[in-house]
XYZ file of C-alpha atoms in Angstrom:
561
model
C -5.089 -16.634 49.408
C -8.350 -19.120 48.676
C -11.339 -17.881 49.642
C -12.003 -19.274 52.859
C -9.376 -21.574 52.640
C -5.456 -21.800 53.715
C -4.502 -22.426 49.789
C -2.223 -20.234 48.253
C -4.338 -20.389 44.884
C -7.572 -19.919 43.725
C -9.447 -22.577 41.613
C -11.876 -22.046 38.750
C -14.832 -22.426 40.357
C -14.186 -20.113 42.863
C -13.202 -17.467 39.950
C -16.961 -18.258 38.052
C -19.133 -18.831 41.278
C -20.938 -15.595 42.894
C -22.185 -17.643 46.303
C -20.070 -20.362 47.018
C -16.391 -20.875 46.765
C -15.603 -24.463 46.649
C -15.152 -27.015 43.827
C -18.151 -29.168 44.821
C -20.856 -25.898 44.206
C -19.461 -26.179 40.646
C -18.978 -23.270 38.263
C -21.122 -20.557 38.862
C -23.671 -23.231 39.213
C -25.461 -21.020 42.046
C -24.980 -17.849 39.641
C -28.242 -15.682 38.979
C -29.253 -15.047 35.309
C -28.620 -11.042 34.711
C -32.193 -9.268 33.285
C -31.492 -8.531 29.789
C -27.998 -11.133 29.402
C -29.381 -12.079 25.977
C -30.308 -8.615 24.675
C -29.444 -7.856 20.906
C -29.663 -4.595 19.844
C -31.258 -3.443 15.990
C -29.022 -1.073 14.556
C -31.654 1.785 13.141
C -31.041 1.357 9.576
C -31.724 -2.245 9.821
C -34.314 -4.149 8.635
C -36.314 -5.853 11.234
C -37.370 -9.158 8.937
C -34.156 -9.564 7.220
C -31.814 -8.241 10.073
C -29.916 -6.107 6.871
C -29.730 -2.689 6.101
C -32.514 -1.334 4.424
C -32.508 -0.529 1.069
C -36.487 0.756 0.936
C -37.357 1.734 4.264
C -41.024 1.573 5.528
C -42.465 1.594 8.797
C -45.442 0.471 10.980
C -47.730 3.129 13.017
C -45.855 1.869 15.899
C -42.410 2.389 14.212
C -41.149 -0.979 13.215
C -39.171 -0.472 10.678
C -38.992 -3.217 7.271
C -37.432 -3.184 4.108
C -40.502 -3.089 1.478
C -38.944 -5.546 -0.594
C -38.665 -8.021 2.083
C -42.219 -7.289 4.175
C -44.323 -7.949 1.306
C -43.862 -11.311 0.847
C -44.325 -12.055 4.887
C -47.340 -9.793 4.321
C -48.027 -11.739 1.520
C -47.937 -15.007 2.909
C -48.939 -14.981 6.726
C -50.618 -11.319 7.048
C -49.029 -10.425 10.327
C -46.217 -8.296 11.899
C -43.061 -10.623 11.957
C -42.329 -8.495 15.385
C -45.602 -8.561 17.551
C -47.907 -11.012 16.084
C -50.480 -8.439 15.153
C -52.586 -8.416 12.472
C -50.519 -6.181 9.497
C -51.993 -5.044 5.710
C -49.414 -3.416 3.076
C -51.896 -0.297 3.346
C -50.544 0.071 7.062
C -46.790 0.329 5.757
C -45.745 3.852 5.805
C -43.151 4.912 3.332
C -39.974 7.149 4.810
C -37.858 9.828 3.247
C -34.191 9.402 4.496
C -31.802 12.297 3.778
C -28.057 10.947 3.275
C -24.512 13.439 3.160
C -21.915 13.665 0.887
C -20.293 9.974 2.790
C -23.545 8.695 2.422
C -24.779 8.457 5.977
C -28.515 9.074 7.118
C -28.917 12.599 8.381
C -30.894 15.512 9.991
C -32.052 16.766 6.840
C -32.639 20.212 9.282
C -29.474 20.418 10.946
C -27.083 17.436 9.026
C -26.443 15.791 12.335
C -25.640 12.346 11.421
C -27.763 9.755 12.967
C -26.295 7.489 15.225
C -27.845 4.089 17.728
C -27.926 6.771 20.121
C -29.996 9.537 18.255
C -33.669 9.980 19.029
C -35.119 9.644 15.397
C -39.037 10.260 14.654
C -41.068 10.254 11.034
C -43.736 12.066 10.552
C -46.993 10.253 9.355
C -48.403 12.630 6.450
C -44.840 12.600 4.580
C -42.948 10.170 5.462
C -39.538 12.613 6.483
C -37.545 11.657 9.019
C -35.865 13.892 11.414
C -34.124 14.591 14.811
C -36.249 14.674 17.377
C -34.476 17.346 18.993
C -35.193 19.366 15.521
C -38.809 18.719 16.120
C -39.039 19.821 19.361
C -37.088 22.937 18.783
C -38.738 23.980 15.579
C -42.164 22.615 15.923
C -42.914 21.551 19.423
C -41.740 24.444 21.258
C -43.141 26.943 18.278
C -46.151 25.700 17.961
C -45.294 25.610 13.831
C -46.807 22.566 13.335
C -45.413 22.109 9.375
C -43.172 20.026 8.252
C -40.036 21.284 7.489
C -38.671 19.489 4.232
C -42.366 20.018 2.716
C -44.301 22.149 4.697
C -47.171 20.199 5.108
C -49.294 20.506 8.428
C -49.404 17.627 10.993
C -50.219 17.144 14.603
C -48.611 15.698 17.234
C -50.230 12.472 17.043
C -48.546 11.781 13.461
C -44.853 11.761 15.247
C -43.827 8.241 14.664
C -41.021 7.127 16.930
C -38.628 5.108 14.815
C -35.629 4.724 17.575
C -36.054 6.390 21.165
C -32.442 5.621 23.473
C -34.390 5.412 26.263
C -37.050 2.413 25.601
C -34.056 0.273 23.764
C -36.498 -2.905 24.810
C -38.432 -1.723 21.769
C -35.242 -2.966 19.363
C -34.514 -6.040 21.243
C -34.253 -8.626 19.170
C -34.487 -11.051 21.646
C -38.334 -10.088 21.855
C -39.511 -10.411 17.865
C -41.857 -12.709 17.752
C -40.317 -14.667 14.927
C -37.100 -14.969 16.082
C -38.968 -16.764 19.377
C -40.876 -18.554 17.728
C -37.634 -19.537 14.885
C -39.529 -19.274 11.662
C -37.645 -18.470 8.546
C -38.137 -15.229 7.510
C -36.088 -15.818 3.989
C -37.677 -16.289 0.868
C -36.984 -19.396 -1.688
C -34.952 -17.004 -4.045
C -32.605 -15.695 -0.812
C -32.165 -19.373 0.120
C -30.866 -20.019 -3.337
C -28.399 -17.249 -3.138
C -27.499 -18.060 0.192
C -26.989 -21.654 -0.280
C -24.051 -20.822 -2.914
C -22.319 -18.260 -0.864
C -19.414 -18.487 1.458
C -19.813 -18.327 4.724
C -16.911 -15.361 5.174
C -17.939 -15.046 8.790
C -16.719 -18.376 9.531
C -13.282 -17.616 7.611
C -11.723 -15.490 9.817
C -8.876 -12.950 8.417
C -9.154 -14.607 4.850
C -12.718 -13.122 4.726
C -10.782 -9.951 4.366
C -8.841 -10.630 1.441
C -12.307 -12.248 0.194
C -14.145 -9.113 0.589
C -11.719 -7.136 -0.970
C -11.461 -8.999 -4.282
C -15.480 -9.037 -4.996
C -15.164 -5.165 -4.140
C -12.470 -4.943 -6.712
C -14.076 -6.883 -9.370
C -17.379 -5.590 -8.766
C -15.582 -1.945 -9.563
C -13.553 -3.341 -12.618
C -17.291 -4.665 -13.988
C -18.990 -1.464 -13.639
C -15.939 0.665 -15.244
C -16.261 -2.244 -18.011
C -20.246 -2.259 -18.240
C -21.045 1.179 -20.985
C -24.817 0.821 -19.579
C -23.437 2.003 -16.087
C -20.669 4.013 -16.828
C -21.786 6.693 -19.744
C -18.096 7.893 -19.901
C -17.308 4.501 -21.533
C -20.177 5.212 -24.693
C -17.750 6.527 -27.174
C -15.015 4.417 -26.454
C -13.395 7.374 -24.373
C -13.917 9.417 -21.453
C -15.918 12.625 -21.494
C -14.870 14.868 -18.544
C -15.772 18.148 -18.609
C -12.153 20.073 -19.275
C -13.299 23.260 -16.654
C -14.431 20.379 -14.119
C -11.361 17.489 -14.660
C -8.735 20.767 -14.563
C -10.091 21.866 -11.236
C -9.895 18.469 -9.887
C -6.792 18.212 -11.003
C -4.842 21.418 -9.204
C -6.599 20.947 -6.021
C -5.042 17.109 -6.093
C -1.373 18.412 -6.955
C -2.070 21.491 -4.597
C -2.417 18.857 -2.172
C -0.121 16.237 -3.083
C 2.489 19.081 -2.903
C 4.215 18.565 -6.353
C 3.324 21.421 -8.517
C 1.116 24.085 -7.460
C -1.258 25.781 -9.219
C -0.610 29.210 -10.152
C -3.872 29.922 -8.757
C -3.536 28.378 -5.414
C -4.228 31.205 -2.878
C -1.742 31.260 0.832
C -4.941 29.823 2.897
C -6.748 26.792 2.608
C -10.019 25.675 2.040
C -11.352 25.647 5.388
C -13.199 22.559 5.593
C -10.770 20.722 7.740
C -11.364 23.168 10.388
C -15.016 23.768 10.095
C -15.728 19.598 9.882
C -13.835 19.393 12.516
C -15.612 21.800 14.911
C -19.140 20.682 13.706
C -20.498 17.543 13.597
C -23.372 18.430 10.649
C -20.488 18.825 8.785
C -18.841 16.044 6.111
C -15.384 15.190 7.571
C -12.328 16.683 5.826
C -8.853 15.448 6.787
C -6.877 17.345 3.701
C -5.885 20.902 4.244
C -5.644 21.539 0.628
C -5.168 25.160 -0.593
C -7.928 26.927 -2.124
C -7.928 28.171 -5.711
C -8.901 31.690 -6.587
C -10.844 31.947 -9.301
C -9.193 33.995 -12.915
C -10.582 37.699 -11.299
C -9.316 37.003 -8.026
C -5.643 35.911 -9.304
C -5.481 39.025 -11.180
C -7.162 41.699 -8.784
C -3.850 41.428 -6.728
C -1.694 44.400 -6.442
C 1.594 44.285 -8.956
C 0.193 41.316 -10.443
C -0.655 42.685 -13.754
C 1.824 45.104 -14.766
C 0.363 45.907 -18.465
C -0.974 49.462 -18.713
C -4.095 49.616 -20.284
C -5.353 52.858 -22.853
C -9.290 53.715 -23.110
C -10.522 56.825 -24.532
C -13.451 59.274 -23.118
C -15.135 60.385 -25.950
C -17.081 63.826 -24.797
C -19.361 66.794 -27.023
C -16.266 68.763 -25.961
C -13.731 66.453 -27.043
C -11.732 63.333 -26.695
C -9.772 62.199 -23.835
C -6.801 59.545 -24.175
C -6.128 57.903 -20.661
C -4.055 55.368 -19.532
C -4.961 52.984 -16.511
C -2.469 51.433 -13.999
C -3.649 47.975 -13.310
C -0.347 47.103 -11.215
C -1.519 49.374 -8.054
C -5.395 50.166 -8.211
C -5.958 46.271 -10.362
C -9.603 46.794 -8.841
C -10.615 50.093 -9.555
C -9.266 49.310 -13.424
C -10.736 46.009 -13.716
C -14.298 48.310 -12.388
C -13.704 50.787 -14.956
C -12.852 48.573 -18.046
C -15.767 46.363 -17.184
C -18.267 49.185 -17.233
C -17.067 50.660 -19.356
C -16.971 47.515 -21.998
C -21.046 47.389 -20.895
C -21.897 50.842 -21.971
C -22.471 51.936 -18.567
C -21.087 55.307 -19.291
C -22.606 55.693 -22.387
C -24.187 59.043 -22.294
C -23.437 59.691 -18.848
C -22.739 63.435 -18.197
C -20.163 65.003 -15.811
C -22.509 66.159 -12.972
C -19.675 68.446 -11.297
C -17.164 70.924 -12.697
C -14.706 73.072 -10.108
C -12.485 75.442 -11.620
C -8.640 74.654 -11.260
C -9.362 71.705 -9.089
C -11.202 68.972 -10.902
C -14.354 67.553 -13.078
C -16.565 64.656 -11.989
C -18.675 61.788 -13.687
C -19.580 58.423 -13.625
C -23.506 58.591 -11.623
C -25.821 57.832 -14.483
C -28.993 59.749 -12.304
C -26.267 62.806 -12.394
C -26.953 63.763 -9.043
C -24.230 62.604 -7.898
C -25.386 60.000 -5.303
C -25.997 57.228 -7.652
C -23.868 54.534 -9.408
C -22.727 51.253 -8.549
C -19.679 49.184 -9.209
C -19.477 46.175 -11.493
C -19.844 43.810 -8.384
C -23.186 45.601 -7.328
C -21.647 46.699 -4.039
C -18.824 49.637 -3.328
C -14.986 48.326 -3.271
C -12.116 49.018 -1.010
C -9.360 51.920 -1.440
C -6.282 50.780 -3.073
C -3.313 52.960 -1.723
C -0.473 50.878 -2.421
C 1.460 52.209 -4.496
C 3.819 55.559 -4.898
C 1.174 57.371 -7.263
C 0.248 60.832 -6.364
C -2.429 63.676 -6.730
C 0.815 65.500 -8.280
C 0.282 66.830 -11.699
C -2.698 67.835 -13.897
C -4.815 64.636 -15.283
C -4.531 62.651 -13.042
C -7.710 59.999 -12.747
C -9.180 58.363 -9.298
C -11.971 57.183 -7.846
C -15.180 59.332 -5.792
C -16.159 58.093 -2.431
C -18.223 59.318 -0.050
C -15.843 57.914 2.391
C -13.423 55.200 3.498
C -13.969 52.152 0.993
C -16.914 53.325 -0.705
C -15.974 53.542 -4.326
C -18.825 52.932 -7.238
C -18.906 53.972 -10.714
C -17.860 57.361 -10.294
C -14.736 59.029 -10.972
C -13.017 62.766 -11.408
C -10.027 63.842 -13.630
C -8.094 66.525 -11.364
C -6.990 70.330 -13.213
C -4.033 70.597 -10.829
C -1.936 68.802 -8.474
C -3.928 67.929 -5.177
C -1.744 66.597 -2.710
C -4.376 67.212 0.363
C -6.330 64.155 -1.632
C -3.670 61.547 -1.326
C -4.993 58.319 0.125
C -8.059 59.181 0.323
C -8.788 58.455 -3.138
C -7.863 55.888 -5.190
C -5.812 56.562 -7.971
C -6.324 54.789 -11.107
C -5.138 56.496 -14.558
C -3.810 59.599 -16.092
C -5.082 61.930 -19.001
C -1.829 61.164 -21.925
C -4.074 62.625 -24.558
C -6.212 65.826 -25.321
C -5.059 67.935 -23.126
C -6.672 70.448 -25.084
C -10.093 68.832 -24.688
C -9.159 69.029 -20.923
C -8.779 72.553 -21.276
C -12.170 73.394 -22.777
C -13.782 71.380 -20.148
C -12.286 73.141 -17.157
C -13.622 76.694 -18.887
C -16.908 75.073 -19.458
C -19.799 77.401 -17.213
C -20.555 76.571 -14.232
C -23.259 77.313 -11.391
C -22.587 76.236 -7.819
C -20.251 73.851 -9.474
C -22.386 72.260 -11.895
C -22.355 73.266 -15.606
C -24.413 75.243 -17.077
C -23.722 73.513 -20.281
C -24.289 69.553 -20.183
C -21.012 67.815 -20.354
C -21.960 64.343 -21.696
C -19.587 61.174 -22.728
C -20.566 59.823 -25.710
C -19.225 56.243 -24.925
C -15.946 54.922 -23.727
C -14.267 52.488 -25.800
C -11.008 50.293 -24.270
C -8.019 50.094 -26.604
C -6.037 47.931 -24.510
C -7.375 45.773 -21.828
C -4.720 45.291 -19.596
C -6.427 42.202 -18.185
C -7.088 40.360 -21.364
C -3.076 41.177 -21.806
C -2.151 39.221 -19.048
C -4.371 36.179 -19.972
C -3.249 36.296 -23.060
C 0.515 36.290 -21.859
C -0.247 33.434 -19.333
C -1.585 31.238 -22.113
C 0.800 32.253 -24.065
C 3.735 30.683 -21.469
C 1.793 27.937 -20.414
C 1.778 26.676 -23.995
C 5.551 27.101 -24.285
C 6.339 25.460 -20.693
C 3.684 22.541 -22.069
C 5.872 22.305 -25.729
C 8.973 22.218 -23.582
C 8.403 19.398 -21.409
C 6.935 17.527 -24.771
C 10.252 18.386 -26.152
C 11.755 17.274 -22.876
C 9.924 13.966 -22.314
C 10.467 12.763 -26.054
C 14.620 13.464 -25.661
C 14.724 16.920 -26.612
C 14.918 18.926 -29.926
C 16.874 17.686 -32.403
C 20.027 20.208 -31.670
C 20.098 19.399 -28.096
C 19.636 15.078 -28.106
C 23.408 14.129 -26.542
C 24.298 10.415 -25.221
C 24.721 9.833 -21.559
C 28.508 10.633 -21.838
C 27.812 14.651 -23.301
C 28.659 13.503 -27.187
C 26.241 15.213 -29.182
C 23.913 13.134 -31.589
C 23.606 13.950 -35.246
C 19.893 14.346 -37.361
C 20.933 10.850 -39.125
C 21.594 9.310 -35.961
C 25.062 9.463 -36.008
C 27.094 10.270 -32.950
C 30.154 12.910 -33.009
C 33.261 12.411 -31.625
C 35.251 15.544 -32.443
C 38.022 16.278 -30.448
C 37.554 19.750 -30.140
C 34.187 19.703 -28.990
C 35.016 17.191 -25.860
C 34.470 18.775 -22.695
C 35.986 17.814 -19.183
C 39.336 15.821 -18.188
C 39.165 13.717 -21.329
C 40.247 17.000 -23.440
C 43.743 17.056 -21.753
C 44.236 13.202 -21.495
C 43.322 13.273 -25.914
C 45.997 17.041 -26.182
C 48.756 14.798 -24.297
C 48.376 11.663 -26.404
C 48.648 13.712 -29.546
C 51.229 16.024 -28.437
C 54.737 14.523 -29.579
C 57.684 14.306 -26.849
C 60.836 16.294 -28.184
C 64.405 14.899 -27.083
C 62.723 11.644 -25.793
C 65.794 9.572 -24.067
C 67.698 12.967 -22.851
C 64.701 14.339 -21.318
C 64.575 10.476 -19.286
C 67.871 11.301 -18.637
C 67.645 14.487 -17.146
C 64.578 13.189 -14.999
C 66.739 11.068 -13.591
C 69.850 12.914 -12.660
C 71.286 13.335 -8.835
C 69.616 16.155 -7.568
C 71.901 19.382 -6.330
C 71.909 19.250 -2.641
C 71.549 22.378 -0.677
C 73.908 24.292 0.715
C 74.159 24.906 4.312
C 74.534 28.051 5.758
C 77.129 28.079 8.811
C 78.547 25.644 10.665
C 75.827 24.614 11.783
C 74.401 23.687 15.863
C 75.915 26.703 18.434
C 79.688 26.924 17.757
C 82.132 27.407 20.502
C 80.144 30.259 22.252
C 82.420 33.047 20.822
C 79.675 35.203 20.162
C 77.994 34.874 23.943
C-alpha cells in the first residue's frame, strides 16, 4: 500500500512530498517551487494603485491602468509609476471613455460584447475610447479605415493602447508592481482615516452578509429620504409620468399573471429569446407579453363593431357612406384618417366605366399615385362575408396582391368576378341619385370628359373614436365598482356575514320573510301551532298494523308438482 514500503497506509509526508516517500525527507521538503505559484491576477476594471474598481479610469502609454483620483496624489508625492518605477507626469495620464449596458457592465461600444478577464481590450490614444480588439481589427485593421468609430477621428496604428491582452497576463501580475515588492503604502491619510473606523467584513465570515445587506438597505432608504437626490420627493409626492407609470404597470401584471392588460398581444416581447442567443445583448429572464399599442388593439378584425358614416361631398352631388370597421378595421381606419387630414380635398375621380364602377383617391389623378396614412401600401382584408353584390358598394384599388394606398372605387353594379381581390370597406346608404349622375357623366377612354372633383370629405361618425370612447367609458364603471366593492358596497347591497341586510342608519333587519336558506323552515315550524296536541302523540305511538301474508307460506305439501 506505502510507497515502497509493506504498510498498509500512507503517511502525510508521503501524500505532500514529490521525491521522497518517507517521514524523515519531511513534507514536501524536497518539493520544487512552481513558476508563477504566487501569481495574482488584476481584474481589468481595477485600479492598479488602489487594487479597487475604478471610478475615473486613466491609463499610461503602456496601458497601466489608475483611478485619477487615486494616481494624483502618488504623482503628486513621489513622481513615478507605482507599477514599474519609471519616471510618470499627470500630462502622461491618458483619459478613457468606457461604454456601460443597461446592467451596467463595461462594453464593446461597437458590438455590446461585454468585457470580460478574458477579452482583448485596447484604447485608442487620440480619444480615449475603448474597444474590442477584435472590433478593431475587423473594422479598422483589416479595412484599412483608420477612424475611430465612436468619433471618427483618424489614428494610426501606433496610438492602439493595449489595456488587457489574455495572452501576456504577466503584464497584470500583481506579484510584479513595484510597490507591492517593495510594500509601500499606497493609501492616502484621508483613506487611512476611513479605513481605520471600518469593519473588517472580510474577517467576519457569513455575518458580513447580513452586514452588507443592511448598509445597502439604509443607504437606499437615505437616498429615497434625501429630496436633493431623489426629485420625485420635491413636492412632497411622486411625479411619474401617468403614460410611463401605466405602461410599467401592465407589463408587471402581464407578467405577474394576475390581470392582463386588455392590450397584451398572444406573443411576447422577444427579449428572452434574443438575450439569450446573443451575448451583446442585456439578459432577459421574463417572458412577459408585449403590449400593442391603441391602433394596433383596434386594427384587429371584429374588434370594433361600430359602423362609422362619412359623406363625399362632389360638384355632382353628395354621397352618404357607411364604413365597416369590424372586417376591413384597416382600410377604414386609412380612409377616416385621410380623410380627417384633407387628403381628399379636391381630389378628382380620375376613372369613370359605365355600369361597372367610378374611381378616386390619387391626388396626381393619373392614377398611379397616392399613399396610405402609414406611408407604405397595406394588406387585403378578406375576412369577412361582404360581397361585390349590389350597387354602391365601396373597396379599395390595388395594383395587386396587398398593395392598397389612398385610392378607392364605388361599384354601379354587382361585381362578383372582384371578390377577394379587393378589399371591401363601405357602402353608398345615401344619394343614390348623385350616384346616378356620376355614372352618366362623359367619358373618353374611361376618363371624364367633365372633371369629377370631391370637394372634401367630412366623418360623421368615427367608428374608432366610438370604441375608445366605449372602453373608457367601462373602464370607469369597472374602476367605480371595485371602489364600491372595496369600501363594502353601495348602500342597498351592504349585508352582515350571515346574508341580513343592513339598513342606511345602521340598523340591521331581521324580517322573517326576507330570511333565506334552512333557517326559513326551522322560524315557519316554530310559529306554526300543533292542532290536537296529545291525540296526535297518541296516534304516533300506536301498534302498527302488521301485514298480511299471502299463502301459507314455504312450499306446501307438493300438491301442485
Amino acid at each position: 500500500m506505502g510507497k515502497g514500503t509493506d504498510k498498509l497506509y500512507i503517511t502525510h509526508s508521503e501524500w505532500a512530498s514529490e521525491d521522497a516517500y518517507s517521514a524523515s525527507a519531511g513534507a514536501g521538503v524536497n518539493k520544487v517551487k512552481a513558476v508563477g505559484a504566487s501569481f495574482k491576477r488584476l481584474p481589468f476594471n481595477f485600479c492598479a494603485v488602489s487594487l479597487q474598481p475604478f471610478s475615473h479610469p486613466v491609463c499610461t502609454p503602456d496601458g497601466t491602468i489608475f483611478d485619477l483620483t487615486n494616481i494624483l496624489p502618488w504623482l503628486k508625492k513621489r513622481g513615478t509609476n507605482p507599477v514599474t518605477g519609471a519616471p510618470l507626469k499627470a500630462s502622461d495620464l491618458i483619459q478613457l471613455h468606457f461604454a456601460k449596458n443597461e446592467e451596467g457592465e463595461y462594453v464593446d461600444p461597437v458590438t455590446y460584447k461585454v468585457f470580460t478577464d478574458n477579452t482583448h481590450i485596447v484604447a485608442l490614444k487620440p480619444s480615449g475610447n475603448v474597444f474590442a480588439y477584435d472590433t478593431v481589427e475587423r473594422l479598422n485593421i483589416k479595412a484599412k479605415v483608420w477612424r475611430d468609430l465612436v468619433s471618427d477621428a483618424e489614428f494610426t496604428r501606433a496610438d492602439l493602447i493595449t489595456l488587457q491582452d489574455p495572452q501576456n497576463v504577466e503584464a497584470r501580475d500583481l506579484s510584479q508592481f513595484k510597490y507591492v515588492q517593495e510594500g509601500i503604502n499606497t493609501l492616502t491619510p484621508e483613506q487611512e482615516k476611513e479605513r481605520a473606523g471600518a469593519v473588517n467584513l472580510s474577517a467576519m465570515g457569513s455575518s458580513a452578509k447580513i452586514l452588507k445587506a443592511k448598509e445597502a438597505v439604509e443607504r437606499a432608504r437615505r437616498e429615497r429620504q434625501d429630496p436633493n437626490r431623489n426629485p420625485m420627493l420635491a413636492n412632497g409626492k411622486a411625479v411619474v409620468s401617468s403614460a410611463s407609470s401605466a405602461t410599467s404597470q401592465q407589463r408587471i401584471l402581464a407578467h405577474s399573471g394576475r390581470t392582463v392588460p386588455y392590450n397584451a398581444a398572444q406573443h411576447t416581447t422577444g427579449k428572452a429569446a434574443a438575450s439569450f442567443t446573443s451575448t451583446g445583448l442585456t439578459p432577459h429572464t421574463s417572458g412577459e407579453r408585449a403590449l400593442l399599442t391603441d391602433e394596433e388593439y383596434m386594427l384587429k378584425p371584429r374588434r370594433v363593431k361600430t359602423k362609422g358614416y362619412a359623406r363625399i361631398q362632389t360638384n355632382q352631388g353628395d354621397l352618404n357612406v357607411e364604413l365597416h370597421p369590424e372586417f376591413a378595421p384597416k382600410a377604414v381606419w386609412n380612409f377616416v384618417q385621410l380623410a380627417k387630414k384633407g387628403y381628399y380635398d379636391g381630389v378628382s375621380f380620375h376613372r369613370n366605366v359605365r355600369n361597372f364602377m367610378i374611381q378616386g383617391g390619387d391626388p396626381t389623378g393619373t392614377g398611379k399615385g397616392g399613399t396610405s396614412v402609414w406611408g407604405k401600401n397595406f394588406n387585403d382584408e378578406f375576412d369577412g362575408p361582404m360581397t361585390h353584390d349590389a350597387r354602391g358598394v365601396m373597396s379599395m384599388a390595388n395594383k395587386g396582391k396587398n398593395t392598397n394606398s389612398s385610392q378607392f372605387f364605388i361599384t354601379y353594379r354587382p361585381a362578383k368576378h372582384l371578390d377577394r381581390k379587393h378589399t371591401i370597406f363601405g357602402r353608398v346608404v345615401g344619394g343614390m341619385e348623385t350616384l346616378s349622375r356620376l355614372e352618366h357623366v362623359p367619358t373618353e377612354s374611361d376618363r371624364p370628359v367633365e372633371e369629377i372633383t370631391m370637394k372634401t370629405v367630412v366623418v360623421f361618425v368615427d367608428p374608432f373614436e366610438e370604441f375608445q370612447k366605449q372602453r373608457k367609458e367601462k373602464d370607469e364603471r369597472e374602476r367605480e365598482k371595485e371602489e364600491i366593492q372595496r369600501s363594502g358596497g353601495a348602500e342597498d347591497e351592504k349585508v352582515t356575514w350571515t346574508g341580513k341586510r343592513i339598513r342606511a342608519d345602521g340598523t340591521v333587519e331581521n324580517r322573517v320573510e326576507e330570511q333565506v336558506g334552512v333557517g326559513k323552515y326551522l322560524t315557519g315550524a316554530e310559529g306554526t301551532p300543533q292542532a290536537g296536541g296529545e291525540a296526535d302523540d297518541a296516534d304516533h305511538l300506536s301498534e302498527p298494523t302488521k301485514k298480511k301474508m299471502k299463502g301459507n307460506g314455504g312450499f306446501g305439501n307438493f300438491d301442485g308438482w
